Short mmCIF file of C-alpha atoms in Angstrom, two decimals:
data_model
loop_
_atom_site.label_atom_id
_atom_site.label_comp_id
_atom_site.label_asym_id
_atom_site.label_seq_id
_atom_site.Cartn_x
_atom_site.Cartn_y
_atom_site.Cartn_z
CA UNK A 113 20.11 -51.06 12.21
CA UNK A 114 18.91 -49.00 9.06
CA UNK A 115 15.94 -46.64 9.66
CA UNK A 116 12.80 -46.74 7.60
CA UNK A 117 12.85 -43.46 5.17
CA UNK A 118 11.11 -40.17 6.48
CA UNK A 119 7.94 -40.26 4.46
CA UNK A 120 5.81 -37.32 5.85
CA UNK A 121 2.23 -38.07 6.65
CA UNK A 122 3.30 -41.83 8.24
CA UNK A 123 5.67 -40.54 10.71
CA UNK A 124 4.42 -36.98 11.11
CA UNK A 125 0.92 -35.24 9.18
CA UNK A 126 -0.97 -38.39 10.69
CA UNK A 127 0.25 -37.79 14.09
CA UNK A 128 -1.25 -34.51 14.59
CA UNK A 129 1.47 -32.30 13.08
CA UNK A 130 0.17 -29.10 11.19
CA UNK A 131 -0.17 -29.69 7.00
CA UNK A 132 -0.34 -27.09 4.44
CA UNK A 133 1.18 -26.16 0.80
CA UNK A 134 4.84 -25.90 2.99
CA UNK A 135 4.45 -29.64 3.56
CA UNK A 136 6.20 -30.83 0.75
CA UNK A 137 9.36 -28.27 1.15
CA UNK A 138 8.94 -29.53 4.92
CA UNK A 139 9.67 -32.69 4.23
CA UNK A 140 11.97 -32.53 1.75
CA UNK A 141 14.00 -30.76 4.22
CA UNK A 142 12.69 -33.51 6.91
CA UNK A 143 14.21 -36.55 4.79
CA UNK A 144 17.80 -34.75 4.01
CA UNK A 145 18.23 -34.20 7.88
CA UNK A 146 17.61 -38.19 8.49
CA UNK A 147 19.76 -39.24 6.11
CA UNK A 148 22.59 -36.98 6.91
CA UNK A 149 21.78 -38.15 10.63
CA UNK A 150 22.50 -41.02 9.69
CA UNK A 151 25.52 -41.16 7.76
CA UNK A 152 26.79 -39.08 10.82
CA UNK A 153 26.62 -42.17 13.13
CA UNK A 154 23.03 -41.28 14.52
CA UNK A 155 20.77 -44.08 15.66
CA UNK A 156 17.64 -44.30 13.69
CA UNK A 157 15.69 -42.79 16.90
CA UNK A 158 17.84 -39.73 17.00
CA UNK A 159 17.48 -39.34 13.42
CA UNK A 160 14.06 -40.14 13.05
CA UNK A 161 13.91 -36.70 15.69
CA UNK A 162 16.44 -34.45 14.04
CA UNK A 163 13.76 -35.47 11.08
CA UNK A 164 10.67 -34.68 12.67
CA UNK A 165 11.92 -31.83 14.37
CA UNK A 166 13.21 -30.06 10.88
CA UNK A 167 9.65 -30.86 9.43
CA UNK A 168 8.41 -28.70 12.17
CA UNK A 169 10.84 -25.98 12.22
CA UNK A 170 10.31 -25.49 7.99
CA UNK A 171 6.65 -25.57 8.90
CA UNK A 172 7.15 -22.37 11.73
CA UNK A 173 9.28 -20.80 9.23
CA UNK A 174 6.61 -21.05 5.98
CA UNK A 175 3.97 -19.11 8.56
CA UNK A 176 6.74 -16.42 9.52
CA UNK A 177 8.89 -17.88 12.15
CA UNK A 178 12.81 -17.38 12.11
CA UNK A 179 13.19 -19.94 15.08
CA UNK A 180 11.65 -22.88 16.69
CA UNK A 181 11.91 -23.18 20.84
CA UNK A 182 11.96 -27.02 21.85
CA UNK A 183 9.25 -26.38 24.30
CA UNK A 184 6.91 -25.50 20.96
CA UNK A 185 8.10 -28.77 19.24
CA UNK A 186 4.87 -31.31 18.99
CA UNK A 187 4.88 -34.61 20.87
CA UNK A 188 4.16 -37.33 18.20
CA UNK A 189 4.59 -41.35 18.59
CA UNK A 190 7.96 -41.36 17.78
CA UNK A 191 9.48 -38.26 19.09
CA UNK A 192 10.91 -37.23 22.44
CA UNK A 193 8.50 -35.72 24.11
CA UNK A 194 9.80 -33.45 26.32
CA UNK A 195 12.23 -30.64 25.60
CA UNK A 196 15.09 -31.94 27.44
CA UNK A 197 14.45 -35.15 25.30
CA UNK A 198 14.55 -33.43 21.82
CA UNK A 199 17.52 -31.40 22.89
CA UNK A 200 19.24 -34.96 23.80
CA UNK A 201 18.37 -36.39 20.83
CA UNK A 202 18.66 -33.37 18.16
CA UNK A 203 22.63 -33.43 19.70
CA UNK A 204 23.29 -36.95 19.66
CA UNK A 205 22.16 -36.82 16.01
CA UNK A 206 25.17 -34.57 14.82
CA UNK A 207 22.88 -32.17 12.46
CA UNK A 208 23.06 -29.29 14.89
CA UNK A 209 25.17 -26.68 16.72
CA UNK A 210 26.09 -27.18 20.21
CA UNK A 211 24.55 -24.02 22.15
CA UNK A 212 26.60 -21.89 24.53
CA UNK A 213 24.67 -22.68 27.94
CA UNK A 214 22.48 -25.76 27.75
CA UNK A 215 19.06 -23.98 28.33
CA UNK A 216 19.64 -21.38 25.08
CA UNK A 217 18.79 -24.21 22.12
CA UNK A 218 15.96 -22.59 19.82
CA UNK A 219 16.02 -24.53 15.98
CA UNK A 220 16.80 -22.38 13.96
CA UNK A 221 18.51 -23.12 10.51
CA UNK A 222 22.37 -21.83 9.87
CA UNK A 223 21.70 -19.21 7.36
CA UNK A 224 19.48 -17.25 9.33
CA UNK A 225 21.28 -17.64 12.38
CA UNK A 226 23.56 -16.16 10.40
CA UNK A 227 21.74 -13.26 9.12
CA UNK A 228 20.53 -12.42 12.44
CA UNK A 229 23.56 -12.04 13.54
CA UNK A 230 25.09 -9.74 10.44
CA UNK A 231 22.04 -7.62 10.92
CA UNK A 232 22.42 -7.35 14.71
CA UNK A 233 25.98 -6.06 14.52
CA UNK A 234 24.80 -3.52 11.70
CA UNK A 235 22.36 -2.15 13.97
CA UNK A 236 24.23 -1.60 16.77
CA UNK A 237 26.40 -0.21 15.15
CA UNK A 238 24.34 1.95 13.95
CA UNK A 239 22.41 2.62 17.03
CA UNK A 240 25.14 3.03 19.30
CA UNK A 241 27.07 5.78 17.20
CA UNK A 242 27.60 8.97 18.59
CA UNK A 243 24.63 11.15 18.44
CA UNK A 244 25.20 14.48 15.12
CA UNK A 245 25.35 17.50 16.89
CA UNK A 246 22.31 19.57 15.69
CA UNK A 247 23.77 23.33 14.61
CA UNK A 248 21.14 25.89 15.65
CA UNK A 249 19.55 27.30 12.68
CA UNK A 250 19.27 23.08 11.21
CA UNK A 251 17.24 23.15 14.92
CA UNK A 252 15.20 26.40 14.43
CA UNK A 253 14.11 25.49 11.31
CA UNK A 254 13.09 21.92 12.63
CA UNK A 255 10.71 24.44 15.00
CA UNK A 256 9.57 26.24 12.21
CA UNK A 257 8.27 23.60 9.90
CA UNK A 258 6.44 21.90 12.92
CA UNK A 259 5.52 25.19 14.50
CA UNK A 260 1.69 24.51 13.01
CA UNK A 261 1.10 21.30 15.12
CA UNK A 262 -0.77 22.33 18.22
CA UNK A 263 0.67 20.01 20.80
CA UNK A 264 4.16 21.87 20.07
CA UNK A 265 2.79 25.17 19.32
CA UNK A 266 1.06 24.44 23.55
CA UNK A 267 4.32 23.40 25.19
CA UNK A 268 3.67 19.92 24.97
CA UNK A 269 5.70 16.87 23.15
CA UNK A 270 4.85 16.04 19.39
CA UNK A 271 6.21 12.93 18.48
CA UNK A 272 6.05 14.17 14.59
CA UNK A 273 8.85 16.97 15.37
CA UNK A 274 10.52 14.43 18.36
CA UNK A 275 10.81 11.86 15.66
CA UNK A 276 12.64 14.29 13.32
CA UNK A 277 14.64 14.91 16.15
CA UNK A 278 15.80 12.20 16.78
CA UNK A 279 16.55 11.03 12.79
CA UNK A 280 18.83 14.43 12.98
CA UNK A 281 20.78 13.01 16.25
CA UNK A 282 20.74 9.52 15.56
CA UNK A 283 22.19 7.31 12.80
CA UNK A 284 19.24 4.73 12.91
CA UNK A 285 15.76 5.70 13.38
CA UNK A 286 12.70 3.55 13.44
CA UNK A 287 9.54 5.62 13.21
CA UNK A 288 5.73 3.36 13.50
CA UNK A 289 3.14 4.56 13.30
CA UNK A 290 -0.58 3.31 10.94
CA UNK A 291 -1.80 5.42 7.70
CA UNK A 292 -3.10 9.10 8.51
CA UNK A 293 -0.42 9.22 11.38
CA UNK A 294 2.02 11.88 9.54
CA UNK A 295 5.23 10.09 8.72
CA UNK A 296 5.21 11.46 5.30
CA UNK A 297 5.37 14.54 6.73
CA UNK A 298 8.08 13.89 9.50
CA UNK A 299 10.35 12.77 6.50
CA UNK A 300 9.82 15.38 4.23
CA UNK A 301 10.54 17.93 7.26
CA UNK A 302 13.24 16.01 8.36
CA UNK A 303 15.14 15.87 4.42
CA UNK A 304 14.57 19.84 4.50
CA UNK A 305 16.18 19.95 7.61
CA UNK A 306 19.20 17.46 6.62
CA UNK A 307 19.24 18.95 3.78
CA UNK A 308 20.13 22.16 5.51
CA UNK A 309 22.81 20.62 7.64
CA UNK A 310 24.49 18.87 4.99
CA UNK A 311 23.94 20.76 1.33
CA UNK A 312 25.22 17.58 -0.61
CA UNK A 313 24.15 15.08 1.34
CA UNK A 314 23.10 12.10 -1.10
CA UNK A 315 19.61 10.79 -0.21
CA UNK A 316 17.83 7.86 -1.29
CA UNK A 317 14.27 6.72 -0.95
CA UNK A 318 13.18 3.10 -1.04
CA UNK A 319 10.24 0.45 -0.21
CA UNK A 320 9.69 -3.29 -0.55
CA UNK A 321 7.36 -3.03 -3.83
CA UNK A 322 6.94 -1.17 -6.56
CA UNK A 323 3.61 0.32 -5.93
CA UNK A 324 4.76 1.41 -1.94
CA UNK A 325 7.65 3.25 -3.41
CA UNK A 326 5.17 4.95 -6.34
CA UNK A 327 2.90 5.90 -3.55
CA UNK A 328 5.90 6.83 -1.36
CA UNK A 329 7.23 9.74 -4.60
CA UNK A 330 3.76 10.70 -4.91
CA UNK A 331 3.28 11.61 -1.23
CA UNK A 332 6.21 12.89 -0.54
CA UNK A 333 5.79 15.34 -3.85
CA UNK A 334 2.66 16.32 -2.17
CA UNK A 335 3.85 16.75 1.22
CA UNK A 336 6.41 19.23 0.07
CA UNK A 337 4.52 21.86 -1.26
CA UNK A 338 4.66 24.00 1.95
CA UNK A 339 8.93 24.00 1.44
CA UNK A 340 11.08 27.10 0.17
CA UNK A 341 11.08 25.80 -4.05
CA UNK A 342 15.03 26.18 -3.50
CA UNK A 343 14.81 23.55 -0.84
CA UNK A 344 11.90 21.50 -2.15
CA UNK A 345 13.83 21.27 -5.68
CA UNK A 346 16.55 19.50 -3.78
CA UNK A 347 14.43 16.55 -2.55
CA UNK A 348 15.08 13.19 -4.24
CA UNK A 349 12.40 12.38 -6.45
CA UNK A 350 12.24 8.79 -7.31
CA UNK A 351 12.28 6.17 -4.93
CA UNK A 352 13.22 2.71 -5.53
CA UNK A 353 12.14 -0.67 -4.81
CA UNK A 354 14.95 -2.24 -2.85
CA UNK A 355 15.92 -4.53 -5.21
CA UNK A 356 16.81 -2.32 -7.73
CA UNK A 357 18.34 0.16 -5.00
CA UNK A 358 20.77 -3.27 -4.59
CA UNK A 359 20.89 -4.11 -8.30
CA UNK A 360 19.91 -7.28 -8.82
CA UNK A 361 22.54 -10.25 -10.39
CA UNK A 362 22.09 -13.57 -11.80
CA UNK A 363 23.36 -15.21 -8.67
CA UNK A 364 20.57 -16.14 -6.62
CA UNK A 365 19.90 -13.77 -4.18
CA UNK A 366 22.98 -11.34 -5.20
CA UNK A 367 23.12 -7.94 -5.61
CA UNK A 368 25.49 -5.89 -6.94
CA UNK A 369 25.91 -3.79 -3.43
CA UNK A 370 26.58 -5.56 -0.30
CA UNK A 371 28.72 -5.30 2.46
CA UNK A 372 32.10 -5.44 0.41
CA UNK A 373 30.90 -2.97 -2.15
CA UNK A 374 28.21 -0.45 -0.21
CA UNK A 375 25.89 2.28 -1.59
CA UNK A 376 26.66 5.27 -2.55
CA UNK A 377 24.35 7.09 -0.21
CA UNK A 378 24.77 9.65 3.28
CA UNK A 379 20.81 8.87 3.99
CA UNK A 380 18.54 6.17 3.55
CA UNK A 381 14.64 6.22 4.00
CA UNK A 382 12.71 3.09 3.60
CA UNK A 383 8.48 3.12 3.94
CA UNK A 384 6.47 -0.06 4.55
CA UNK A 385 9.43 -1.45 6.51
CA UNK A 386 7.06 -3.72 7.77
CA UNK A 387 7.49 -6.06 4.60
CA UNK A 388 10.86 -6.54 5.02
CA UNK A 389 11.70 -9.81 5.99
CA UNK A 390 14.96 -10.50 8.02
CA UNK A 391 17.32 -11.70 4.55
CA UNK A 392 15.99 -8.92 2.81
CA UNK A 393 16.69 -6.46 5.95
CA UNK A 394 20.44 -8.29 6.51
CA UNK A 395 21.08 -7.10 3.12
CA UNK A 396 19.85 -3.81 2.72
CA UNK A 397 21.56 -2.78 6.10
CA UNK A 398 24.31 -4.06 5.11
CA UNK A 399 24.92 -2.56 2.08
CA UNK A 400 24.69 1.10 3.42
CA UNK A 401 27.57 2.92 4.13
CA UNK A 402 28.61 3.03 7.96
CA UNK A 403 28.56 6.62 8.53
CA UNK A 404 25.13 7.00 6.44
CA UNK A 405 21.70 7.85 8.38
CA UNK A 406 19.00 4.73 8.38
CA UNK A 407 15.42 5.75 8.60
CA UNK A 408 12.31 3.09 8.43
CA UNK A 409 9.26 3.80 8.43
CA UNK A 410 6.60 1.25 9.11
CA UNK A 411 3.83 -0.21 11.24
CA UNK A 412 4.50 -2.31 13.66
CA UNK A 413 0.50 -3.12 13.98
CA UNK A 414 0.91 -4.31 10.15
CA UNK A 415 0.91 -7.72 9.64
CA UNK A 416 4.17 -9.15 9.46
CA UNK A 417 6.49 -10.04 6.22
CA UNK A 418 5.60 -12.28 3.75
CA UNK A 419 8.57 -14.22 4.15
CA UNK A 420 10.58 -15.55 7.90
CA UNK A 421 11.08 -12.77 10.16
CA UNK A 422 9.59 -9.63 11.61
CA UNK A 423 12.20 -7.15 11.90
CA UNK A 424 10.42 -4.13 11.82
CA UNK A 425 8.11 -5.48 14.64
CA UNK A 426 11.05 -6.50 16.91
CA UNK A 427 13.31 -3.25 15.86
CA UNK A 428 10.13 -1.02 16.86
CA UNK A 429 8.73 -2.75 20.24
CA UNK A 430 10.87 -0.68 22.49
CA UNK A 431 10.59 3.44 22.22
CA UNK A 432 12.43 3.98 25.35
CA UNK A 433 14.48 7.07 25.04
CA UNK A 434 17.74 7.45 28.00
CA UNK A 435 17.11 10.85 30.14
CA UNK A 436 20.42 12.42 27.97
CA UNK A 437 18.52 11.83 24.46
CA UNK A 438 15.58 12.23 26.10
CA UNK A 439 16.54 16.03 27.19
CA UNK A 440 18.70 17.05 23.71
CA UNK A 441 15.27 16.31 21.61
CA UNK A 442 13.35 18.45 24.16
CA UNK A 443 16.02 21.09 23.46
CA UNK A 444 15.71 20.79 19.71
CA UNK A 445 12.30 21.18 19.94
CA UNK A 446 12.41 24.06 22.31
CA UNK A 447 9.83 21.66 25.02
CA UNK A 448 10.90 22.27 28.89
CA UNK A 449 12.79 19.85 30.56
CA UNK A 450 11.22 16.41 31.27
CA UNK A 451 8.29 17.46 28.84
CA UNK A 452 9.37 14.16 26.50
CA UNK A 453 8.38 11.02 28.34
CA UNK A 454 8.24 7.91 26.11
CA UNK A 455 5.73 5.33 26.27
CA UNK A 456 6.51 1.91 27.79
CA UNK A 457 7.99 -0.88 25.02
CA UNK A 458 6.46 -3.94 24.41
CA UNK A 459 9.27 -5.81 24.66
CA UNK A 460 12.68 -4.30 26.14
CA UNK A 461 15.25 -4.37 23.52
CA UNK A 462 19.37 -3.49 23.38
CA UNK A 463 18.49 -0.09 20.88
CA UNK A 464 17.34 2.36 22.91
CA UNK A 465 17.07 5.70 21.32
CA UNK A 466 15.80 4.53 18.24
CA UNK A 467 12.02 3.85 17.85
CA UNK A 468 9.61 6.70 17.87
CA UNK A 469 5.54 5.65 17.96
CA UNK A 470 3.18 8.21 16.03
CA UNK A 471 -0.69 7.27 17.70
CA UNK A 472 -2.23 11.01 16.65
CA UNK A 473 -4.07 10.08 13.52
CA UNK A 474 -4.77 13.30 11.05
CA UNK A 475 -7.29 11.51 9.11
CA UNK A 476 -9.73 10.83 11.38
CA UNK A 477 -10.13 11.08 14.81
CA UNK A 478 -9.53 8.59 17.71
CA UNK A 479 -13.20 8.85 19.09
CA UNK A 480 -14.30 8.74 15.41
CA UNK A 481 -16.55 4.81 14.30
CA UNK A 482 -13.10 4.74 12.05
CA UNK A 483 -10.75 5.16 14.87
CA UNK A 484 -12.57 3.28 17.66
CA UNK A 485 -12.88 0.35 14.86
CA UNK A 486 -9.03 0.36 13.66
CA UNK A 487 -8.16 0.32 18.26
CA UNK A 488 -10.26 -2.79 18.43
CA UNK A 489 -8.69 -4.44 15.60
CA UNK A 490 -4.97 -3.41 16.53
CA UNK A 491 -5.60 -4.89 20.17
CA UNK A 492 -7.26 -7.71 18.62
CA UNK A 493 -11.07 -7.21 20.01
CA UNK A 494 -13.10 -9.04 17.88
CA UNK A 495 -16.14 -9.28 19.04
CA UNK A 496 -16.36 -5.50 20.17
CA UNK A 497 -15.30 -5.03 16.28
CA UNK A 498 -18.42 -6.86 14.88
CA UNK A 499 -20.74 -5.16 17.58
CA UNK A 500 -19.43 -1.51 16.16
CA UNK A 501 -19.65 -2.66 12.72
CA UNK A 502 -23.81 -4.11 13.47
CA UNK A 503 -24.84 -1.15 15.28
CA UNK A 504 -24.84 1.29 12.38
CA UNK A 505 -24.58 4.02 14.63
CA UNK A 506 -21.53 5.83 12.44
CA UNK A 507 -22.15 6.56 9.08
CA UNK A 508 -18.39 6.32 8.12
CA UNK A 509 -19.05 2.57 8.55
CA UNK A 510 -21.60 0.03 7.43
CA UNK A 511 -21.99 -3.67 7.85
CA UNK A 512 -23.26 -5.79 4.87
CA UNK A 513 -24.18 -9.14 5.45
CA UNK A 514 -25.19 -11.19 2.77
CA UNK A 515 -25.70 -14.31 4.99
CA UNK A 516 -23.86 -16.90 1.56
CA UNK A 517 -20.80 -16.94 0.05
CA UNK A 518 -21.70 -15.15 -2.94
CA UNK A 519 -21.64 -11.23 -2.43
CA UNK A 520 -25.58 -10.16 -2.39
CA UNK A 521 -27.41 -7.16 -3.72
CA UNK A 522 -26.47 -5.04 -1.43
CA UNK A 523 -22.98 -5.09 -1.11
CA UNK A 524 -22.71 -5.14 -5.10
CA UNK A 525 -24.92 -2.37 -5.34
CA UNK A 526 -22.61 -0.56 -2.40
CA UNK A 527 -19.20 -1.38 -4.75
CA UNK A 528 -20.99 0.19 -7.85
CA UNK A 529 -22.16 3.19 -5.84
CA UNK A 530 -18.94 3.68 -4.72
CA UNK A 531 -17.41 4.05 -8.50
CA UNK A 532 -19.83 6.24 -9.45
CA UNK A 533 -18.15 9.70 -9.19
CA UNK A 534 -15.09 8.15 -10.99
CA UNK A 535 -17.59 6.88 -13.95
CA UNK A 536 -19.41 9.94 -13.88
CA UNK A 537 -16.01 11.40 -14.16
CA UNK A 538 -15.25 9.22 -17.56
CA UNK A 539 -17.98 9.85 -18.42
CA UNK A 540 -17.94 13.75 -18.37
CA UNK A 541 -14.74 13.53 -19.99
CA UNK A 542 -15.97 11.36 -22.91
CA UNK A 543 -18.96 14.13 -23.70
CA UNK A 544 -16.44 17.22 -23.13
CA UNK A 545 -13.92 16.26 -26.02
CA UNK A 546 -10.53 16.96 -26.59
CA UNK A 547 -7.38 16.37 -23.50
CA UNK A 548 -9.00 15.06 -20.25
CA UNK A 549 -7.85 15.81 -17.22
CA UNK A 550 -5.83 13.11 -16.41
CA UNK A 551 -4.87 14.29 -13.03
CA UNK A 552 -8.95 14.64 -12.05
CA UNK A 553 -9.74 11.44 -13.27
CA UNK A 554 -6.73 10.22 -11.16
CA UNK A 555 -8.30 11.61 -8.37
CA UNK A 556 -11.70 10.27 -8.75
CA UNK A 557 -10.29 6.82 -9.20
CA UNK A 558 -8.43 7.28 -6.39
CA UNK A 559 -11.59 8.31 -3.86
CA UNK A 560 -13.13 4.47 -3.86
CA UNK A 561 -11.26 1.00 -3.42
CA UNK A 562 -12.37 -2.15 -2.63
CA UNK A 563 -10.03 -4.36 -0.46
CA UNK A 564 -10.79 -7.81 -0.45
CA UNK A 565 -9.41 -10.13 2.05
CA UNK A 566 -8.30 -13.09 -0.69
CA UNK A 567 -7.67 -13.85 -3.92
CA UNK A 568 -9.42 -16.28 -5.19
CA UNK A 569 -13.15 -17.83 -4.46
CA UNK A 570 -16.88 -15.86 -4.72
CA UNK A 571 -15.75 -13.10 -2.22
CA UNK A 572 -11.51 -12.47 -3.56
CA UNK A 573 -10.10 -10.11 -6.14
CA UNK A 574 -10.56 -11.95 -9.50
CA UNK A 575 -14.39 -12.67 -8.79
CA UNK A 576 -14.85 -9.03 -7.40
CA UNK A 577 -13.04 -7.25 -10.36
CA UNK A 578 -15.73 -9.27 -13.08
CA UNK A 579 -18.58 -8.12 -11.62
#
C-alpha cells in the first residue's frame, strides 16, 4: 500500500505545527525522509512519522536547536502521539540510529551528531590536560598588572586576575562576562604575561565577523597602553575573522586548516564566542594545535548563534573550580587560602576548571538605572523593565513612546540630538581647513548609535538611516 506524498500544510502546517520562512527547507527535508522510509520497507504510517517528525526537527533547528527530544514532538492527526509511539515508529521506519539505552533517543540529524561529538573530544582534551606550571616572576607580574583593582589590592578574589589565572594554568579557558565587564583587559594582561613565559609563543586573535574582530584590534591597542613598549610591541596586532584564520576553499564548507592540517599557532583568543555556532566551533577547535592554549571570550547572556547550536552558552554554564585549581589560582594571585569560591553553574557540566564569570561592570555601576535595567533584562523581568524605563527617575535612561508605528517627534528629534556633537564636529572641521582630525571625528561618531531592533518596516535600520 503506497502512501500519499508528504505535502506540508495537508499533513502538517494545518494541523497546528509551527510555519515560518524554514517551512519550505522543512519539508523538503520532510518528503526525502518518507520516501527513503519507504523504499526501506516502512509502512506508510511509519513513514508518514519519520516525515512529520523531520519537518519538526528542521523547524527546531532553523530557530537554534541542535536536537529534538520526542517528548517536544507535536501530536497531529496522523502522528503517534506519545513519545514511546514516535520512538516505535521513527525505528520501524529504518531512517534513524538505534540509541544505546532505549530512553536516550533525542532527533537529531547525523552530521551534527557528529560534530558534537568531534568537538566534545577536542574539549576534553583540552580541558583535562595537565595544568602549565606558572614560574614565579610570569606570577608576580600577573600581581602587578592587576595590583590596581581594589578587590585584589583588599585581600579579596578578582575574577579579572582569577581568570588570567586560570588561562596561564589551563589549556582551555572560557571567560563570560557582558560589555564594560573587563575582558579586554584580562586578555591583554594575560598575552603580557604569556608572553613572558613563553618569548615566541605564536598568538592569534580571532572573532566571528569582521567588525567584532576590528573592534577586538582596536580595544586591545587601547587596552595596552599601560604595558612596558618592549612588551606591548610584541602583542599581535590584527585579528582575524575565523574564516580567514581557516582559509576558506571552494569546497563547501572547507578550509584549508582542519584537523589533518592544524594552525600554526601556541595561543588562540576568540571574542564574541557567543556567535559561534556548533559547525563553526567543531571546526575552529579542531584545527588548533593540541598543545596550543584556547581562550573564548563571550556572553553567555547574549543571544545565541545565528545558526544551530549554543556552544558558548553550554561551554560557560558551569564555573565550578575543584579545591586543587581552586587553591593554585589563589596562590598566583597571592589571595589566602579558600579566598576563591566560585559561583554555582547553571547547569553542571564534565569541564570543570574552565569557565570564569566577570559580573563587576566598569562602565557603570550595578545600582546605576543602566545596570538595574541590563539585571532585569538578563533575568528576563519584563515588566519591572518597562516600569524602570516609564518612571524617568534616571537620567541615563528615557522612555519614548510614540503610541504608532511610525517613530514620532520626539524620538526623531532625540536621534538628531544625539548626532549633534559629531555634526558639529564636521562641521568645525569643514570651517577650519586643511587635514581634519580624523581620529576626533572618529570619536565623535563613535559617542551616539542608534540600535534598532529590525531591519526592515517604519521602526528598522533602512527606514531609520533615511530620516
Amino acid at each position: 500500500m503506497a502512501a500519499a506524498p508528504f505535502d506540508g500544510p495537508a499533513n502538517s502546517l494545518d494541523n497546528g505545527l509551527a510555519s515560518g520562512p524554514a517551512d519550505g527547507l522543512a519539508e523538503g527535508l520532510a518528503a526525502h525522509l518518507q520516501a527513503w522510509a519507504l523504499q526501506l520497507g516502512a509502512s506508510p504510517a511509519q513513514a508518514q512519522a519519520a516525515a512529520l517528525a523531520a519537518q519538526q526537527l528542521s523547524t527546531a533547528m532553523a530557530e537554534g536547536h541542535v536536537c529534538l527530544g520526542l517528548a517536544a514532538l507535536q501530536a497531529t492527526a496522523d502522528s503517534p502521539g506519545t513519545a514511546s509511539g514516535w520512538r516505535t515508529a521513527l525505528l520501524g521506519a529504518g531512517v534513524t540510529g538505534t540509541p544505546a539505552a532505549p530512553g536516550a533517543m533525542p532527533l537529531i540529524l547525523h552530521r551534527y551528531f557528529d560534530y558534537e561529538q568531534r568537538l566534545a573530544r577536542r574539549l576534553i582534551a583540552a580541558a583535562h590536560a595537565p595544568p602549565t606550571p606558572v614560574i614565579e616572576p610570569v606570577a608576580a607580574q600577573l600581581r602587578q598588572l592587576f595590583a590596581g583593582n581594589t578587590a585584589l589590592a583588599a585581600g579579596q578574589p578578582d575574577w579579572q586576575a582569577l581568570g588570567a589565572a586560570l588561562a596561564l594554568r589551563q589549556r582551555l579557558v572560557v571567560i563570560s562576562g557582558g560589555p564594560g565587564t573587563g575582558k579586554t583587559t584580562t586578555v591583554v594582561n594575560l598575552l603580557a604575561c604569556l608572553l613572558t613565559q613563553q618569548p615566541d609563543a605564536r598568538i592569534a586573535l580571532a572573532a566571528p565577523t569582521g567588525k567584532a574582530a576590528a573592534r577586538m584590534s582596536d580595544a586591545l591597542r587601547g587596552r595596552a597602553r599601560h604595558l612596558p613598549e618592549a612588551l606591548r610591541s610584541r602583542l599581535p596586532t590584527e585579528s582575524f575573522t575565523i574564516h580567514r584564520l581557516l582559509g576558506v576553499t571552494p569546497a563547501a564548507g572547507g578550509f584549508v586548516h582542519h584537523a589533518g592540517h592544524r594552525l600554526a599557532l601556541d595561543v588562540l583568543v576568540v571574542d564574541e564566542a557567543s556567535m559561534l555556532d556548533l559547525a563553526l566551533a567543531t571546526k575552529l577547535l579542531e584545527a588548533v594545535p593540541e598543545g596550543a592554549r584556547i581562550v573564548l571570550l563571550g556572553d553567555k547572556d547574549q543571544l545565541a548563534a545565528v545558526e544551530s547550536g549554543a556552544v558558548f552558552a553550554e561551554l560557560s554554564a558551569d564555573p565550578r573550580l575543584s579545591p586543587a585549581c581552586a587553591q593554585a589560582l589563589a596562590t598566583l594571585c597571592g589571595l589566602p587560602a579558600g579566598a576563591v569560591q566560585a559561583p554555582a553553574p547553571t547547569q553542571p557540566s564534565a569541564l570543570r576548571d574552565t569557565a570564569v564569570w566577570f559580573s563587576q561592570n566598569f562602565r557603570f555601576a550595578a545600582d546605576s538605572g543602566i545596570g538595574l535595567l541590563a539585571q532585569d533584562i538578563r533575568q528576563g523581568q519584563a515588566a519591572p523593565a518597562l516600569a524602570r524605563l516609564r518612571t524617568g527617575a534616571d537620567p541615563a535612561l528615557q522612555w519614548l513612546d510614540d503610541g504608532g508605528p511610525q517613530p514620532g517627534a520626539a524620538t526623531l528629534q532625540a536621534l538628531a540630538d544625539g548626532h549633534a556633537p559629531y555634526l558639529a564636529a564636521v562641521q568645525q572641521a569643514l570651517a577650519q581647513g586643511g587635514t581634519p582630525d580624523v581620529a576626533a571625528l572618529m570619536r565623535a561618531f563613535d559617542g551616539f548609535r542608534v540600535l534598532c531592533a529590525v531591519r526592515e518596516g517604519p521602526r528598522g535600520q533602512g527606514a531609520v538611516n533615511e530620516r
